[in-house]
């Protein structure tokens, strides 16, 4: 239960030093978190070849990390209530870096996957608390825009992890590619701890088991929040599936691209750094519901266009798909905290639980569709998930 707001504090406002430090700090926390989480994604064909495993088994490097994150977000949200948002986020990132270092050092797929699961659990501390911290520390009028800025940090983090790991992995070894990303993440984590201002909109407090159940149950009883949580589950599931297997598609016929070149497709993530804050601004002007629906429609258009067997179409289509996804995610993730009816951090964590559970399930299932029906199978699954999300999102259109 979110209590502890004291005095007349109404949050940092745009243009002030505190606002800039908070956004830059959270931006870097997003980079540190998502660079590590997705660093294996551009390496999956190399991992598959090196360990002599299938594409769907290699994708467990991503799916088990996101599963760990999904499991971790709710416990981390209560740790943030007890010890403070910023402190706990720092603990989480540093623990994740330690697990990441261990994962690249151990032999055998099973041991690697076990440490990726633990790494994901530790990383859950950032998405569990970042948006609650943000909503408590910035003015209400600027919360949607600020959330978009944080999401753009997660976008750049995912991009940096992939672009750094893949070429290093191809030139040397996939383990060294992941190690380079861990070093980057440690630097960003330290910068976050130095930059992010001390919380003024929240006081840490103990949460009893009864209060914990009340905060979760209160949010789960809200039909609108359930629809918002479903957006994360469905859209993220399709998004991760596409990026998990797009590399296999581009490395095979008719494209036959080398892995270092395939990794450049992740530059499409830059579309998210533009559409995330844009969606936040448009949501403040036109309402979150309409912006969510338009973003999802853009995502569907993009994924369907990747069926055209031409790089001149597939690459722009990937940019369209990515921009649409991050626009939808920026709106839905900020909405989960703003529309909370009980605990704000717990509502954000429920959204993240659905978001990463979808990533784990459909990120793996997309490989089953790839094996059974080729790239069109993965595209079909992704498009159906987005259509279902849009149908559910229609009920939020007037909000």
Coordinates of C-alpha atoms in Angstrom, one line a residue:
X1 CA 0.0 0.0 0.0
X2 CA 1.6 3.4 -1.1
X3 CA 1.8 5.6 1.9
X4 CA 4.5 7.8 3.2
X5 CA 4.1 10.9 0.9
X6 CA 5.0 13.8 3.2
X7 CA 4.5 17.6 3.1
X8 CA 3.5 19.6 0.1
X9 CA 5.9 17.8 -2.2
X10 CA 4.4 17.7 -5.7
X11 CA 7.4 16.3 -7.7
X12 CA 10.2 17.6 -9.8
X13 CA 9.1 19.7 -12.8
X14 CA 10.6 19.7 -16.3
X15 CA 13.6 22.0 -16.6
X16 CA 14.8 21.7 -13.0
X17 CA 18.2 20.0 -12.1
X18 CA 16.4 17.4 -10.0
X19 CA 14.2 16.4 -12.9
X20 CA 17.1 16.2 -15.3
X21 CA 19.2 14.1 -12.9
X22 CA 16.3 11.8 -12.2
X23 CA 15.5 11.2 -15.9
X24 CA 19.2 10.7 -16.8
X25 CA 19.7 8.3 -13.8
X26 CA 16.7 6.2 -14.7
X27 CA 17.7 6.3 -18.4
X28 CA 21.1 4.8 -17.4
X29 CA 19.4 2.2 -15.1
X30 CA 17.3 1.2 -18.1
X31 CA 20.4 0.8 -20.2
X32 CA 22.2 -1.3 -17.5
X33 CA 19.2 -3.6 -17.1
X34 CA 18.2 -4.2 -20.7
X35 CA 21.6 -4.4 -22.2
X36 CA 22.3 -7.4 -20.0
X37 CA 18.9 -9.0 -20.4
X38 CA 19.0 -9.1 -24.2
X39 CA 22.7 -9.4 -24.9
X40 CA 22.4 -13.0 -26.0
X41 CA 19.7 -12.2 -28.6
X42 CA 22.0 -11.2 -31.4
X43 CA 24.2 -14.2 -30.5
X44 CA 21.6 -16.9 -30.7
X45 CA 22.7 -18.4 -34.1
X46 CA 26.3 -18.5 -32.7
X47 CA 25.2 -20.1 -29.4
X48 CA 23.0 -22.6 -31.3
X49 CA 26.0 -23.6 -33.5
X50 CA 28.6 -23.7 -30.6
X51 CA 26.4 -25.8 -28.3
X52 CA 24.8 -27.9 -31.1
X53 CA 21.3 -27.0 -30.0
X54 CA 18.1 -25.9 -31.8
X55 CA 17.0 -22.3 -32.3
X56 CA 14.2 -22.7 -29.6
X57 CA 16.7 -24.1 -27.1
X58 CA 19.2 -21.3 -27.8
X59 CA 16.3 -18.8 -27.2
X60 CA 16.1 -20.1 -23.7
X61 CA 19.1 -17.8 -23.0
X62 CA 16.6 -15.0 -23.3
X63 CA 13.4 -16.7 -22.2
X64 CA 14.8 -18.0 -18.9
X65 CA 16.2 -14.5 -18.0
X66 CA 12.9 -12.9 -18.7
X67 CA 11.1 -15.6 -16.7
X68 CA 13.4 -14.8 -13.8
X69 CA 12.6 -11.2 -14.2
X70 CA 8.8 -12.0 -14.2
X71 CA 9.2 -14.0 -11.0
X72 CA 11.3 -11.2 -9.4
X73 CA 9.3 -8.1 -10.0
X74 CA 6.7 -8.5 -7.3
X75 CA 9.2 -9.5 -4.5
X76 CA 11.4 -6.6 -5.5
X77 CA 8.4 -4.2 -5.3
X78 CA 8.0 -5.0 -1.6
X79 CA 11.7 -4.7 -1.0
X80 CA 11.5 -1.2 -2.5
X81 CA 8.6 -0.4 -0.1
X82 CA 10.8 -1.5 2.8
X83 CA 14.2 -0.2 2.0
X84 CA 13.6 2.6 -0.6
X85 CA 13.3 2.5 -4.4
X86 CA 16.7 3.8 -5.4
X87 CA 18.7 1.7 -2.9
X88 CA 17.0 -1.5 -4.0
X89 CA 17.4 -0.8 -7.7
X90 CA 21.1 -0.4 -7.1
X91 CA 21.3 -3.7 -5.2
X92 CA 19.4 -5.4 -8.0
X93 CA 21.6 -4.2 -10.9
X94 CA 24.8 -5.1 -9.1
X95 CA 23.6 -8.6 -8.2
X96 CA 22.6 -9.1 -11.8
X97 CA 26.1 -8.1 -13.0
X98 CA 27.6 -10.7 -10.6
X99 CA 25.3 -13.4 -12.0
X100 CA 26.1 -12.3 -15.6
X101 CA 29.8 -12.7 -15.0
X102 CA 29.2 -16.2 -13.6
X103 CA 27.0 -17.2 -16.5
X104 CA 29.7 -16.5 -19.1
X105 CA 32.3 -18.4 -17.1
X106 CA 30.5 -21.7 -16.4
X107 CA 30.5 -24.6 -18.9
X108 CA 27.4 -26.4 -20.1
X109 CA 24.0 -25.2 -21.2
X110 CA 22.2 -26.2 -18.0
X111 CA 24.5 -24.2 -15.8
X112 CA 24.5 -21.2 -18.1
X113 CA 20.6 -21.2 -18.1
X114 CA 20.5 -21.5 -14.3
X115 CA 22.6 -18.3 -13.9
X116 CA 20.6 -16.5 -16.6
X117 CA 17.5 -17.3 -14.6
X118 CA 19.1 -15.8 -11.5
X119 CA 20.4 -12.8 -13.5
X120 CA 16.9 -12.2 -14.7
X121 CA 15.5 -12.4 -11.2
X122 CA 18.0 -9.8 -10.0
X123 CA 17.3 -7.5 -13.0
X124 CA 13.6 -7.5 -12.0
X125 CA 14.4 -4.9 -9.3
X126 CA 14.6 -2.1 -11.9
X127 CA 11.4 -2.4 -13.9
X128 CA 9.6 -3.3 -10.6
X129 CA 10.5 0.0 -9.1
X130 CA 11.6 2.5 -11.8
X131 CA 8.1 3.7 -12.8
X132 CA 6.9 3.9 -9.2
X133 CA 9.9 5.9 -8.3
X134 CA 9.4 8.1 -11.3
X135 CA 5.6 8.7 -10.6
X136 CA 6.4 9.6 -7.0
X137 CA 9.2 12.0 -7.8
X138 CA 8.0 14.0 -10.8
X139 CA 4.9 16.2 -11.1
X140 CA 1.7 14.5 -12.2
X141 CA 1.5 16.6 -15.3
X142 CA 4.9 15.4 -16.6
X143 CA 4.6 11.7 -15.6
X144 CA 3.6 10.4 -19.0
X145 CA 6.5 12.2 -20.8
X146 CA 8.9 11.1 -18.1
X147 CA 7.8 7.5 -18.4
X148 CA 8.5 7.7 -22.2
X149 CA 12.0 9.0 -21.5
X150 CA 12.7 6.0 -19.2
X151 CA 11.3 3.6 -21.8
X152 CA 13.7 5.1 -24.3
X153 CA 16.5 4.2 -22.0
X154 CA 15.4 0.6 -21.9
X155 CA 15.2 0.8 -25.7
X156 CA 18.8 2.0 -26.0
X157 CA 19.9 -0.6 -23.4
X158 CA 18.4 -3.4 -25.5
X159 CA 20.1 -2.0 -28.6
X160 CA 23.5 -1.5 -26.9
X161 CA 23.5 -5.0 -25.6
X162 CA 22.8 -6.5 -28.9
X163 CA 25.1 -4.3 -31.0
X164 CA 28.0 -4.7 -28.7
X165 CA 27.7 -8.4 -28.1
X166 CA 27.1 -9.7 -31.6
X167 CA 30.2 -8.3 -33.5
X168 CA 32.5 -9.1 -30.5
X169 CA 31.0 -12.6 -30.3
X170 CA 31.5 -13.3 -34.0
X171 CA 35.1 -12.0 -34.0
X172 CA 36.1 -13.9 -30.8
X173 CA 33.5 -15.9 -28.8
X174 CA 29.9 -15.4 -27.8
X175 CA 30.9 -15.4 -24.1
X176 CA 33.2 -12.5 -24.6
X177 CA 30.4 -10.6 -26.3
X178 CA 28.2 -11.0 -23.3
X179 CA 31.1 -10.1 -21.0
X180 CA 31.6 -6.8 -22.8
X181 CA 27.9 -5.9 -22.2
X182 CA 28.3 -6.7 -18.5
X183 CA 31.2 -4.2 -18.2
X184 CA 29.0 -1.5 -19.8
X185 CA 26.2 -2.3 -17.4
X186 CA 28.4 -1.9 -14.4
X187 CA 29.4 1.6 -15.5
X188 CA 25.8 2.6 -16.1
X189 CA 24.7 1.2 -12.7
X190 CA 27.3 3.3 -10.9
X191 CA 26.3 6.4 -12.8
X192 CA 22.6 5.8 -11.9
X193 CA 23.5 5.6 -8.2
X194 CA 25.5 8.8 -8.4
X195 CA 22.9 10.8 -10.4
X196 CA 19.4 9.8 -9.2
X197 CA 18.2 12.1 -6.5
X198 CA 17.1 11.0 -3.0
X199 CA 13.4 10.2 -2.9
X200 CA 11.2 13.0 -1.5
X201 CA 7.8 11.6 -2.5
X202 CA 8.0 8.3 -0.7
X203 CA 9.1 7.1 2.7
X204 CA 10.2 3.4 3.1
X205 CA 7.9 1.4 5.4
X206 CA 7.2 -2.2 6.4
X207 CA 4.5 -3.9 4.5
X208 CA 2.6 -6.7 6.3
X209 CA 1.5 -9.8 4.5
X210 CA -2.1 -8.6 4.7
X211 CA -1.2 -5.2 3.1
X212 CA 0.8 -7.1 0.4
X213 CA -2.2 -9.2 -0.5
X214 CA -4.5 -6.2 -0.4
X215 CA -2.3 -4.2 -2.8
X216 CA -2.1 -7.1 -5.3
X217 CA -5.8 -8.1 -5.0
X218 CA -7.0 -4.5 -5.3
X219 CA -5.3 -4.0 -8.6
X220 CA -6.3 -7.4 -9.9
X221 CA -10.0 -6.6 -9.3
X222 CA -9.8 -3.6 -11.7
X223 CA -11.0 -4.7 -15.2
X224 CA -9.1 -1.7 -16.7
X225 CA -5.9 -2.7 -15.1
X226 CA -6.3 -6.4 -16.2
X227 CA -6.6 -5.1 -19.8
X228 CA -3.4 -3.0 -19.3
X229 CA -1.5 -6.0 -17.9
X230 CA -2.7 -8.1 -20.8
X231 CA -1.2 -5.5 -23.2
X232 CA 2.2 -6.2 -21.8
X233 CA 1.8 -10.0 -21.9
X234 CA 0.6 -10.1 -25.5
X235 CA 2.6 -7.3 -27.2
X236 CA 5.9 -8.1 -25.5
X237 CA 5.5 -11.8 -26.3
X238 CA 5.2 -11.1 -30.0
X239 CA 8.0 -8.5 -29.9
X240 CA 10.6 -10.8 -28.3
X241 CA 9.6 -13.7 -30.6
X242 CA 10.2 -11.6 -33.7
X243 CA 13.6 -10.4 -32.5
X244 CA 14.6 -13.9 -31.2
X245 CA 14.1 -15.5 -34.6
X246 CA 14.6 -12.6 -37.1
X247 CA 18.3 -13.3 -37.0
X248 CA 17.8 -16.9 -38.1
X249 CA 15.5 -15.7 -40.9
X250 CA 18.1 -13.2 -42.2
X251 CA 21.0 -15.6 -41.8
X252 CA 19.2 -18.2 -43.9
X253 CA 17.8 -18.2 -47.5
X254 CA 17.2 -15.9 -49.4
X255 CA 19.3 -13.4 -47.4
X256 CA 22.3 -15.4 -46.1
X257 CA 23.7 -12.5 -44.1
X258 CA 26.7 -12.8 -41.7
X259 CA 25.9 -12.5 -37.9
X260 CA 27.7 -9.2 -37.5
X261 CA 25.6 -7.7 -40.3
X262 CA 22.4 -9.3 -39.0
X263 CA 23.0 -7.6 -35.6
X264 CA 22.7 -4.2 -37.3
X265 CA 19.0 -4.9 -37.7
X266 CA 18.8 -4.1 -34.0
X267 CA 19.4 -0.5 -34.9
X268 CA 15.7 -0.5 -35.5
X269 CA 15.5 -0.1 -31.7
X270 CA 16.3 3.5 -32.2
X271 CA 12.8 4.0 -33.5
X272 CA 11.7 3.3 -29.9
X273 CA 13.8 6.1 -28.5
X274 CA 11.7 8.4 -30.7
X275 CA 8.2 6.8 -30.4
X276 CA 8.3 6.2 -26.6
X277 CA 8.4 9.9 -25.6
X278 CA 6.3 10.8 -28.6
X279 CA 3.6 8.4 -27.4
X280 CA 3.8 9.9 -23.9
X281 CA 3.2 13.4 -25.3
X282 CA 0.4 12.3 -27.5
X283 CA -1.2 10.4 -24.6
X284 CA -1.1 13.5 -22.5
X285 CA -2.9 15.4 -25.3
X286 CA -5.3 12.8 -26.7
X287 CA -5.7 10.2 -24.0
X288 CA -3.8 7.0 -23.5
X289 CA -6.4 4.6 -25.0
X290 CA -6.4 6.0 -28.6
X291 CA -2.6 6.2 -28.7
X292 CA -2.3 2.6 -27.5
X293 CA -4.6 1.4 -30.3
X294 CA -2.8 3.3 -33.0
X295 CA 0.6 2.1 -31.8
X296 CA -0.6 -1.5 -31.8
X297 CA -2.0 -1.1 -35.4
X298 CA 1.4 0.2 -36.5
X299 CA 3.1 -2.8 -34.9
X300 CA 0.8 -5.2 -36.8
X301 CA 1.5 -3.5 -40.1
X302 CA 5.2 -3.8 -39.5
X303 CA 5.3 -7.4 -38.7
X304 CA 3.2 -8.4 -41.7
X305 CA 5.5 -6.5 -44.0
X306 CA 8.5 -8.6 -42.9
X307 CA 6.9 -11.5 -45.0
X308 CA 8.1 -9.7 -48.2
X309 CA 11.3 -11.5 -49.3
X310 CA 13.3 -8.3 -49.8
X311 CA 15.7 -6.6 -47.4
X312 CA 14.5 -3.2 -48.8
X313 CA 11.1 -4.1 -47.3
X314 CA 12.1 -6.2 -44.2
X315 CA 14.4 -3.6 -42.7
X316 CA 12.0 -0.6 -42.8
X317 CA 9.2 -3.0 -41.7
X318 CA 11.2 -3.9 -38.7
X319 CA 11.6 -0.2 -37.8
X320 CA 7.8 0.3 -38.1
X321 CA 7.1 -2.7 -36.0
X322 CA 9.6 -1.6 -33.3
X323 CA 8.4 1.9 -33.2
X324 CA 4.8 0.7 -32.8
X325 CA 5.7 -1.6 -30.0
X326 CA 7.6 0.9 -28.0
X327 CA 4.9 3.5 -28.4
X328 CA 2.3 1.0 -27.0
X329 CA 4.6 -0.1 -24.2
X330 CA 5.4 3.4 -23.1
X331 CA 1.7 4.2 -22.8
X332 CA 0.7 0.9 -21.1
X333 CA 3.6 0.7 -18.6
X334 CA 3.1 4.3 -17.4
X335 CA -0.7 3.7 -17.3
X336 CA -0.2 0.7 -15.0
X337 CA 1.3 2.9 -12.3
X338 CA -0.9 5.9 -12.8
X339 CA -4.2 3.9 -12.8
X340 CA -3.2 1.8 -9.7
X341 CA -6.1 1.4 -7.2
X342 CA -3.9 0.0 -4.4
X343 CA -0.1 -0.2 -4.4
X344 CA 1.5 1.8 -7.3
X345 CA 4.7 -0.3 -7.2
X346 CA 2.7 -3.5 -7.1
X347 CA 0.6 -2.4 -10.0
X348 CA 3.7 -1.7 -12.0
X349 CA 5.1 -5.1 -11.0
X350 CA 1.9 -6.9 -12.1
X351 CA 2.3 -5.2 -15.5
X352 CA 5.9 -6.3 -15.6
X353 CA 5.0 -9.8 -14.5
X354 CA 2.7 -10.1 -17.5
X355 CA 5.1 -8.4 -19.8
X356 CA 8.0 -10.7 -19.1
X357 CA 5.9 -13.8 -18.7
X358 CA 4.7 -13.1 -22.2
X359 CA 8.3 -12.7 -23.3
X360 CA 9.3 -16.0 -21.8
X361 CA 6.4 -18.0 -23.2
X362 CA 6.0 -16.6 -26.6
X363 CA 9.8 -15.9 -27.0
X364 CA 10.2 -19.6 -26.9
X365 CA 7.0 -20.6 -28.7
X366 CA 7.9 -18.5 -31.7
X367 CA 10.7 -21.0 -32.3
X368 CA 8.3 -23.8 -32.4
X369 CA 6.3 -21.9 -35.0
X370 CA 9.6 -21.2 -36.9
X371 CA 10.4 -24.9 -36.9
X372 CA 7.0 -25.9 -38.1
X373 CA 6.1 -23.2 -40.6
X374 CA 9.2 -21.1 -41.1
X375 CA 9.3 -17.4 -40.7
X376 CA 5.6 -17.0 -41.8
X377 CA 4.7 -19.1 -38.7
X378 CA 6.5 -16.8 -36.3
X379 CA 4.9 -13.7 -38.0
X380 CA 1.5 -15.2 -37.8
X381 CA 1.8 -15.8 -34.1
X382 CA 3.1 -12.3 -33.5
X383 CA 0.3 -10.7 -35.5
X384 CA -2.4 -12.7 -33.7
X385 CA -1.1 -11.7 -30.3
X386 CA -1.2 -8.0 -31.3
X387 CA -4.7 -8.3 -32.8
X388 CA -5.9 -9.9 -29.5
X389 CA -4.2 -7.0 -27.6
X390 CA -6.0 -4.5 -29.8
X391 CA -9.4 -6.1 -29.3
X392 CA -8.9 -5.9 -25.5
X393 CA -7.4 -2.4 -25.8
X394 CA -10.6 -1.2 -27.5
X395 CA -12.3 -1.2 -24.1
X396 CA -9.8 1.4 -23.0
X397 CA -10.2 3.7 -26.0
X398 CA -12.1 6.5 -24.2
X399 CA -9.5 6.8 -21.4

